[in-house]
Tab-separated table of C-alpha atoms and ligand atoms in Angstrom:
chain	number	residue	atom	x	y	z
L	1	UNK	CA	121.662	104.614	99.771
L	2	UNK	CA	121.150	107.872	98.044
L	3	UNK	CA	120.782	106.515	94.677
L	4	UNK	CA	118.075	103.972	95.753
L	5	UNK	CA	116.301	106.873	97.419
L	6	UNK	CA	116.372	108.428	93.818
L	7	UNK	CA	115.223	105.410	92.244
L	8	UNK	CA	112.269	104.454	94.541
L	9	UNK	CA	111.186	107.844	94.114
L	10	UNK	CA	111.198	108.070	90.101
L	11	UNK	CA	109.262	104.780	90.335
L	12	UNK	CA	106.889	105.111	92.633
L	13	UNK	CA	105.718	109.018	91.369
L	14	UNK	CA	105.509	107.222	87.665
L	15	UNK	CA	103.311	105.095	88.798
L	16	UNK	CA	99.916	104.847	87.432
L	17	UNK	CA	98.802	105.709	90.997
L	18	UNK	CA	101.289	107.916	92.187
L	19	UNK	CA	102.576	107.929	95.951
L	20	UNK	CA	105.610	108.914	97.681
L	21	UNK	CA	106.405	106.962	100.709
L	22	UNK	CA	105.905	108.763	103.964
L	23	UNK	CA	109.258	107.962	104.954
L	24	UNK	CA	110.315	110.757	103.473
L	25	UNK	CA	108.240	113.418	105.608
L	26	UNK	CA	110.916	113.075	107.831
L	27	UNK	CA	113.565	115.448	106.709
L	28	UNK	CA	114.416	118.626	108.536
L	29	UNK	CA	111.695	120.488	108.383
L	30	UNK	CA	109.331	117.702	108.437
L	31	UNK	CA	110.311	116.444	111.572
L	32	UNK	CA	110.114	119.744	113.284
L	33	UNK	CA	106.524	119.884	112.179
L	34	UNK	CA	105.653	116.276	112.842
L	35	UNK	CA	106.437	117.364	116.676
L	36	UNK	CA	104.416	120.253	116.712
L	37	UNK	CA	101.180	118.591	115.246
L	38	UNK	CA	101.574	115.724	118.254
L	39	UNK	CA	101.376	119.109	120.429
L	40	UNK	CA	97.662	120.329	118.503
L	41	UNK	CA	95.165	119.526	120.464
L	42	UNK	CA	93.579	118.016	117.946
L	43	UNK	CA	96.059	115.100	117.346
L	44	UNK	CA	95.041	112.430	120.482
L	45	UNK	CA	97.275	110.060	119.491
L	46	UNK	CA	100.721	111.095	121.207
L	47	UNK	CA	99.259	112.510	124.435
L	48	UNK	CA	96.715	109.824	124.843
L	49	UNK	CA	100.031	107.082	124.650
L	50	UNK	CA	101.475	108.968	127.048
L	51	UNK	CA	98.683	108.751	129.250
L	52	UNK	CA	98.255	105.441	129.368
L	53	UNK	CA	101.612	104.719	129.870
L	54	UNK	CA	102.224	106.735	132.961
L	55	UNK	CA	98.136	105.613	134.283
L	56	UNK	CA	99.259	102.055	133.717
L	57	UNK	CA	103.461	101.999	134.458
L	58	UNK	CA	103.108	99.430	137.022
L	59	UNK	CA	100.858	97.021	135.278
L	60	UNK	CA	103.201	97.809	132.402
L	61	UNK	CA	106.565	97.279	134.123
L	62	UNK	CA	105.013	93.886	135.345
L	63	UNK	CA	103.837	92.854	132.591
L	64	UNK	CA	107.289	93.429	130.637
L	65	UNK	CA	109.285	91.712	133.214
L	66	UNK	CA	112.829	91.599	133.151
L	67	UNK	CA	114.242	93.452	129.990
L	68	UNK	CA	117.971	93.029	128.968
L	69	UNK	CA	117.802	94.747	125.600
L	70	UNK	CA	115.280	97.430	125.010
L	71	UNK	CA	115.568	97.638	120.861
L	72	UNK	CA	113.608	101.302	119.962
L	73	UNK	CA	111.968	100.782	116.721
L	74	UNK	CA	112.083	104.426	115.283
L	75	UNK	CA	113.625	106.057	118.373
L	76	UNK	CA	113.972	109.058	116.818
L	77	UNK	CA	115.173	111.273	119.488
L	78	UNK	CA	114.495	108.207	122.280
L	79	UNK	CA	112.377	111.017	124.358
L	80	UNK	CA	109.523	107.787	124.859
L	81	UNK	CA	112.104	105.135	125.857
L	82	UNK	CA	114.172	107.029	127.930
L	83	UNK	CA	110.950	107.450	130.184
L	84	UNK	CA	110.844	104.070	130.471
L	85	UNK	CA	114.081	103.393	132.164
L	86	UNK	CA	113.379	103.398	135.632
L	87	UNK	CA	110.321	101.129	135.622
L	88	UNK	CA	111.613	99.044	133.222
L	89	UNK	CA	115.254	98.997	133.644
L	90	UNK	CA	117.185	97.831	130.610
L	91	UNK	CA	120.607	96.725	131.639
L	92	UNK	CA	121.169	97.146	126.994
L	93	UNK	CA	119.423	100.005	125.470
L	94	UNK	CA	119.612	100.013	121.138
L	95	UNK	CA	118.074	103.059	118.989
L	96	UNK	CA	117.319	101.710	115.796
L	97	UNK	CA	116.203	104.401	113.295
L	98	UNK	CA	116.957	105.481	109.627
L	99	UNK	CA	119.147	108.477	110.381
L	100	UNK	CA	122.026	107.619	112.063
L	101	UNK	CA	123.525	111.463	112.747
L	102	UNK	CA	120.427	112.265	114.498
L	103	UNK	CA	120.296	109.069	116.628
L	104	UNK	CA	123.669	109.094	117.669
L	105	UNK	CA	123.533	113.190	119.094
L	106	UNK	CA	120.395	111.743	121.193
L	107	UNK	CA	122.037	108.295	122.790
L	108	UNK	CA	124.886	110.472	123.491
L	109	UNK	CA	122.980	112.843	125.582
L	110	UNK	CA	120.918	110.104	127.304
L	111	UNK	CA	124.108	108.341	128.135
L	112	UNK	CA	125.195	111.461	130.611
L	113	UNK	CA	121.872	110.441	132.253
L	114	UNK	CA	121.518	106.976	132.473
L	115	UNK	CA	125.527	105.923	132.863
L	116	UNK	CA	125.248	102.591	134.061
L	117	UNK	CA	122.723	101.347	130.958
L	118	UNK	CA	124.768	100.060	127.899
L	119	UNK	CA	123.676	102.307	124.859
L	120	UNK	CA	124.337	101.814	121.103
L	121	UNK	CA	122.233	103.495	117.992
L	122	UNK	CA	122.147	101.605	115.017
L	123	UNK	CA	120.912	102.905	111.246
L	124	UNK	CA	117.684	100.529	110.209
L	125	UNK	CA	115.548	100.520	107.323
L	126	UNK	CA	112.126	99.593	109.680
L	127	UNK	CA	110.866	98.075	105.814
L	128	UNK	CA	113.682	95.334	106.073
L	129	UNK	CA	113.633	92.390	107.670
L	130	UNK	CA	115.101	92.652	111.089
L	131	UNK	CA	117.778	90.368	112.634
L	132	UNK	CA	119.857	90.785	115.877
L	133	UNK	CA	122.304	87.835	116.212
L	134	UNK	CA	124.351	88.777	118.669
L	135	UNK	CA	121.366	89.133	121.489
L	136	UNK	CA	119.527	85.772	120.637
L	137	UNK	CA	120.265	84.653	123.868
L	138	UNK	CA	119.399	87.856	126.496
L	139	UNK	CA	115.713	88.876	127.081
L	140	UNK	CA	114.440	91.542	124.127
L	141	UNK	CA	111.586	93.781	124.993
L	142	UNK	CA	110.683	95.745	121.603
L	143	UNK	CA	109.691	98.648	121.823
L	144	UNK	CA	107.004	100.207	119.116
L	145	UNK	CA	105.616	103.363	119.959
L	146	UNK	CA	103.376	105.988	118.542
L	147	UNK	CA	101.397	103.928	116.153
L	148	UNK	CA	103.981	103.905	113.434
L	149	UNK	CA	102.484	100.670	112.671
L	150	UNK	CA	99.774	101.932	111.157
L	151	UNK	CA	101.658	102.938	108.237
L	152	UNK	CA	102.394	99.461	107.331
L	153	UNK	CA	99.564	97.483	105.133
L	154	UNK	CA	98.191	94.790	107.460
L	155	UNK	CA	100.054	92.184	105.477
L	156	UNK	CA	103.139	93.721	106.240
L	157	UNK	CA	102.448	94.092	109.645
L	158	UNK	CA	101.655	90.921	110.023
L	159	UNK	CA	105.141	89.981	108.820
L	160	UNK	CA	106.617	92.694	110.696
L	161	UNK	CA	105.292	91.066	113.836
L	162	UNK	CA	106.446	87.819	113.019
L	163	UNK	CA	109.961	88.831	111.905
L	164	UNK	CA	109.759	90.122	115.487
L	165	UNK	CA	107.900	87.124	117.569
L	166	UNK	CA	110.997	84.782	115.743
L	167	UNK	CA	113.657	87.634	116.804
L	168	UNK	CA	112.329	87.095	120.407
L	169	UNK	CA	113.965	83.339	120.207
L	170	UNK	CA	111.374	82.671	122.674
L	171	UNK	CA	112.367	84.865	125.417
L	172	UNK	CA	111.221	88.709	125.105
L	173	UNK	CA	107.970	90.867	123.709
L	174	UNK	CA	107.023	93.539	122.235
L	175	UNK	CA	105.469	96.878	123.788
L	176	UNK	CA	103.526	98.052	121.144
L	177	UNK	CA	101.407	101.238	120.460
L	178	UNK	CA	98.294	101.564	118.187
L	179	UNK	CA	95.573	104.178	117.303
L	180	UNK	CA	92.025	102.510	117.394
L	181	UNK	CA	88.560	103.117	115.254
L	182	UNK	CA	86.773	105.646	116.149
L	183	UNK	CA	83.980	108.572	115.576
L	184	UNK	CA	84.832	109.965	112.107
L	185	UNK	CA	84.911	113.433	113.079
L	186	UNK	CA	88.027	112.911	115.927
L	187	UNK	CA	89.874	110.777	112.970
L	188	UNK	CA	89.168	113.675	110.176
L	189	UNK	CA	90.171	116.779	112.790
L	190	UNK	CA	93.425	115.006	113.770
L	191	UNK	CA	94.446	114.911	109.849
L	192	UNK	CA	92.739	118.087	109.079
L	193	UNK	CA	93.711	120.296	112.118
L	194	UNK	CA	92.383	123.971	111.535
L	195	UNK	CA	95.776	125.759	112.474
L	196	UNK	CA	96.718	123.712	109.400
L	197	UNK	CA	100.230	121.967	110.486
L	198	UNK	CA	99.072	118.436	109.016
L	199	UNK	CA	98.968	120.189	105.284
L	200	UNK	CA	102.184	121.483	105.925
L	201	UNK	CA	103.682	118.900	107.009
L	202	UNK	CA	101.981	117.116	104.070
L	203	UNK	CA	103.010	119.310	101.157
L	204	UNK	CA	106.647	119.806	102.626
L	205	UNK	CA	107.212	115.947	101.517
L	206	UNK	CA	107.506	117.650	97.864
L	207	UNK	CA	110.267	120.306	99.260
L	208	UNK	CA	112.018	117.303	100.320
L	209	UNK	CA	111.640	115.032	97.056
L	210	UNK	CA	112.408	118.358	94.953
L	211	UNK	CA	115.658	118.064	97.337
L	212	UNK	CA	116.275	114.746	96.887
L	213	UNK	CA	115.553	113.832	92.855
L	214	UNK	CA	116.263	117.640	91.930
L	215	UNK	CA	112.555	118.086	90.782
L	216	UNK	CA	110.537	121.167	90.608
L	217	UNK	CA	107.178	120.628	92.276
L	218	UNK	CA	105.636	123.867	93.542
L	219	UNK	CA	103.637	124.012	96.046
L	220	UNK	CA	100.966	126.511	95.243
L	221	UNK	CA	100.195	124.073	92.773
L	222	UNK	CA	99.198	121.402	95.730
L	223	UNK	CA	96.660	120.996	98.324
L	224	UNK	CA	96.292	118.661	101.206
L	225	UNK	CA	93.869	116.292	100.892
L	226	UNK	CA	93.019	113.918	104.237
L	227	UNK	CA	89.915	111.610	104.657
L	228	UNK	CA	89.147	108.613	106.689
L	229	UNK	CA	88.321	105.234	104.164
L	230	UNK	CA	86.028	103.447	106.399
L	231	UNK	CA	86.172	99.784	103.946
L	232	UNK	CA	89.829	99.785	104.403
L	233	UNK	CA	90.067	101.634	108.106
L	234	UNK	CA	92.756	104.038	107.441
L	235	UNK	CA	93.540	107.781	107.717
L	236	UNK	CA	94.562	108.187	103.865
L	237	UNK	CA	96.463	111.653	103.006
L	238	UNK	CA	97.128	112.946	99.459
L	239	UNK	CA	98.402	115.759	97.784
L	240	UNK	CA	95.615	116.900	95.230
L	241	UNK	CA	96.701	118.845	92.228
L	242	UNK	CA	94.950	122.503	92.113
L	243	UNK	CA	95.854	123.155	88.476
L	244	UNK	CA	96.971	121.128	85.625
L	245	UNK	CA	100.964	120.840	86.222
L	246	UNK	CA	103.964	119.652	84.766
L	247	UNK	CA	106.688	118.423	86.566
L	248	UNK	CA	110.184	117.610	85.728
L	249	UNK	CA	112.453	114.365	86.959
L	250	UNK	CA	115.679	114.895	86.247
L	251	UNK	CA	117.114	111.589	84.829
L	252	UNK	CA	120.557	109.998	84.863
L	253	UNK	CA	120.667	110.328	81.042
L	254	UNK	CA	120.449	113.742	80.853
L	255	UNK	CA	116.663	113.957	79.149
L	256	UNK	CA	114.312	115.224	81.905
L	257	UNK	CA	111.023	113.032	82.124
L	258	UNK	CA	108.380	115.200	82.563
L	259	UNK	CA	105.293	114.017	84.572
L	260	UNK	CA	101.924	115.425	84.323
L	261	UNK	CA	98.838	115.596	86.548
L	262	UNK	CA	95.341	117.129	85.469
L	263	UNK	CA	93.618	118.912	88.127
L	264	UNK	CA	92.414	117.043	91.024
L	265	UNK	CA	95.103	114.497	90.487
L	266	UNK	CA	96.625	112.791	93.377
L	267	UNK	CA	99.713	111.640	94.882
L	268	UNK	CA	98.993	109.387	97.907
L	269	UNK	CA	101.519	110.189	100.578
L	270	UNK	CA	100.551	108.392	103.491
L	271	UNK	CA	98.135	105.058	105.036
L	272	UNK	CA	97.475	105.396	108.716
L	273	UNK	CA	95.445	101.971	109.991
L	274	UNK	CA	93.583	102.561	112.867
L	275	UNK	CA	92.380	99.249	114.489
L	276	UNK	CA	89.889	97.590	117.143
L	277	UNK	CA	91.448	96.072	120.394
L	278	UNK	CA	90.483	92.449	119.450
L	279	UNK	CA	91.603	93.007	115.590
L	280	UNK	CA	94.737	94.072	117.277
L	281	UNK	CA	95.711	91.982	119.572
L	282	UNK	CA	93.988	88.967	116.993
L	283	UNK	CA	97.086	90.207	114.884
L	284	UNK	CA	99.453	89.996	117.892
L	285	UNK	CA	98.421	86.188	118.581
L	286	UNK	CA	98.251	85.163	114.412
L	287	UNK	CA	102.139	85.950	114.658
L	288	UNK	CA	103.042	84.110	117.686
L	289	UNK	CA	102.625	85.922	120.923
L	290	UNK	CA	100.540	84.992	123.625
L	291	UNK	CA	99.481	85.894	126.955
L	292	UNK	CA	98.549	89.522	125.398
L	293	UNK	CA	98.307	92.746	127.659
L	294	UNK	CA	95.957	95.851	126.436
L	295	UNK	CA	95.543	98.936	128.299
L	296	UNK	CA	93.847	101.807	127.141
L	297	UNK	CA	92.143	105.628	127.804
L	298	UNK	CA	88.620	105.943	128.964
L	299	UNK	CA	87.243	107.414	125.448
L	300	UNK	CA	89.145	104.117	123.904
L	301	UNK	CA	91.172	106.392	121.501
L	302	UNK	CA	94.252	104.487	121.826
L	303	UNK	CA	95.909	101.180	122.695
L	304	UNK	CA	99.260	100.226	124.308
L	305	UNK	CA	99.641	96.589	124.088
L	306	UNK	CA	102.263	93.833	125.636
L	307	UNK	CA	102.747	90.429	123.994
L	308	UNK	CA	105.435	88.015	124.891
L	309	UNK	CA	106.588	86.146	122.268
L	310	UNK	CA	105.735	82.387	122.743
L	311	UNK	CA	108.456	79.850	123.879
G	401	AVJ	C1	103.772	108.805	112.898
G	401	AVJ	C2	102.620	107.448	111.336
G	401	AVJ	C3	101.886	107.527	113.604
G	401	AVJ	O1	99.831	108.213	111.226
G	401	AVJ	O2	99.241	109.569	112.799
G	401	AVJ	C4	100.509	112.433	111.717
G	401	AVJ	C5	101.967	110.385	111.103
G	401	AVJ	N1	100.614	111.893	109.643
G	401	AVJ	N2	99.746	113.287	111.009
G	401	AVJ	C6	100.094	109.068	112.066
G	401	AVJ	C7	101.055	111.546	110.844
G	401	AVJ	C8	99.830	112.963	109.769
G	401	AVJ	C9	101.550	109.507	112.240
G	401	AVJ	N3	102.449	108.337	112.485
């Protein structure tokens, strides 16, 4: 596991484009500050979910119907799901996520709470293919909050949705969060708040690579760089180089490679899609769901959608 971490990384930040993938915000630190920026009052996305989940919990819970398994997609610490278990009422509940240690602390303590709901967390690469054997035959609701699908390319979401559609063997959805297009200036604020947690939580992906691949970034040599790219629709963050740098990758053989960026360089960290409701849900139906459910805010910042897979 480790050593493909290492490997990914050396490949993808000797790239002729350089990027590192945002899955690795997520250590420590970064997760710490991921939770305080969907607290700034600039960042809509997480409250505005919220909102229209608990505005639109009976439309939802009908909607979902009966749910057997509730799979968590990047439960993380299963705060979102959890409030979902009276209106929805799983009789199975799986946490899927990539770090098992931290899952497992969380299903444990929701567990004590919700006793008579069968709980299991499972380590999943979200990048993978999925595949859940063993359930084929009970009713799966997914469950995809927080618009983590905008970090996939629409391709791959695309085949992300049909890996799921088929996992559904006819019999289940998905529940399904997604930020939508909007006026440039809420998009840039909410990847450039002014307190300036976003380009900390943006620079501390080098702490964690330096961690990780035993380079030596430094990160008064960096500067976070966050615009909206209207063509492609996305929230695109880099790291920007402020000086001409050189950086050293220690490799297996010993010889350090040494990278170097001029200034102004970049090193793309992170793709965040924001959508329409019809190219949305147009998605949903391409990959075989039907009889598609949207709800959303009155500004139309944000879209929770259920799709039931078709039969
Ligand atoms: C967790 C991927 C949904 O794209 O808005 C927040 C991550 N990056 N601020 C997003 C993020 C910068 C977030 N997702």
């Amino acid at each position: 596991m480790k050593h493909t971490l290492i490997q990914e990384l050396h490949l993808s930040l000797t790239n002729d484009a350089p990027f590192i993938s945002p899955k690795f915000f997520y250590d420590d630190v970064g997760s710490h500050l991921f939770d305080v920026i969907t607290l700034l009052e600039e960042y809509y996305p997480t409250r505005t979910e919220q909102w229209i989940m608990d505005a639109f919990q009976g439309a939802i819970t009908d909607a979902v119907g009966p749910c057997e398994v509730l799979l968590d997609l990047g439960a993380g610490n299963c705060a979102k799901a959890s409030r979902l278990f009276n209106s929805i009422k799983p009789k199975q509940y799986r946490a899927l996520d990539i770090s098992k240690e931290y899952l497992e602390a969380a299903v444990a303590d929701l567990q004590k709470q919700f006793p008579h709901i069968a709980m299991s967390a499972e380590a999943i690469d979200l990048s993978l293919p999925l595949a859940f054997p063993d359930i084929s035959e009970l009713r799966k609701i997914f469950f995809f909050p927080g618009s983590s699908i905008g970090n996939y390319d629409p391709e791959k979401a695309d085949q992300f949705f049909a890996n799921i559609a088929h996992e559904c063997h006819g019999n289940g959805g998905l529940l399904i969060g997604v930020d939508l297009v909007k006026d440039l200036e809420t998009l840039h604020l909410a990847y450039n708040d002014p307190l300036g947690v976003t380009s900390a939580f943006n620079l501390n992906i080098l702490l964690n690579v330096n961690r990780i691949i035993g380079s030596n970034f430094n990160l008064q040599d960096w500067e976070h760089y966050a615009f909206f790219n209207e063509s492609q629709s996305r929230i695109e963050m880099h790291l920007r180089a402020r000086v001409n740098i050189e950086v050293n990758l220690p490799g297996s053989n010993a010889r350090d490679h040494v990278i170097r960026f001029k200034v102004g360089d970049l090193i793309h960290t992170e793709n965040s899609y924001k959508y329409t409701q019809d190219s949305f849900t147009e998605k949903l139906r391409y990959a075989g769901f039907e009889n598609i459910h949207a709800w959303t805010d009155p500004k139309k910042h944000f879209l929770v959608c259920f799709a039931n897979a078709k039969k």
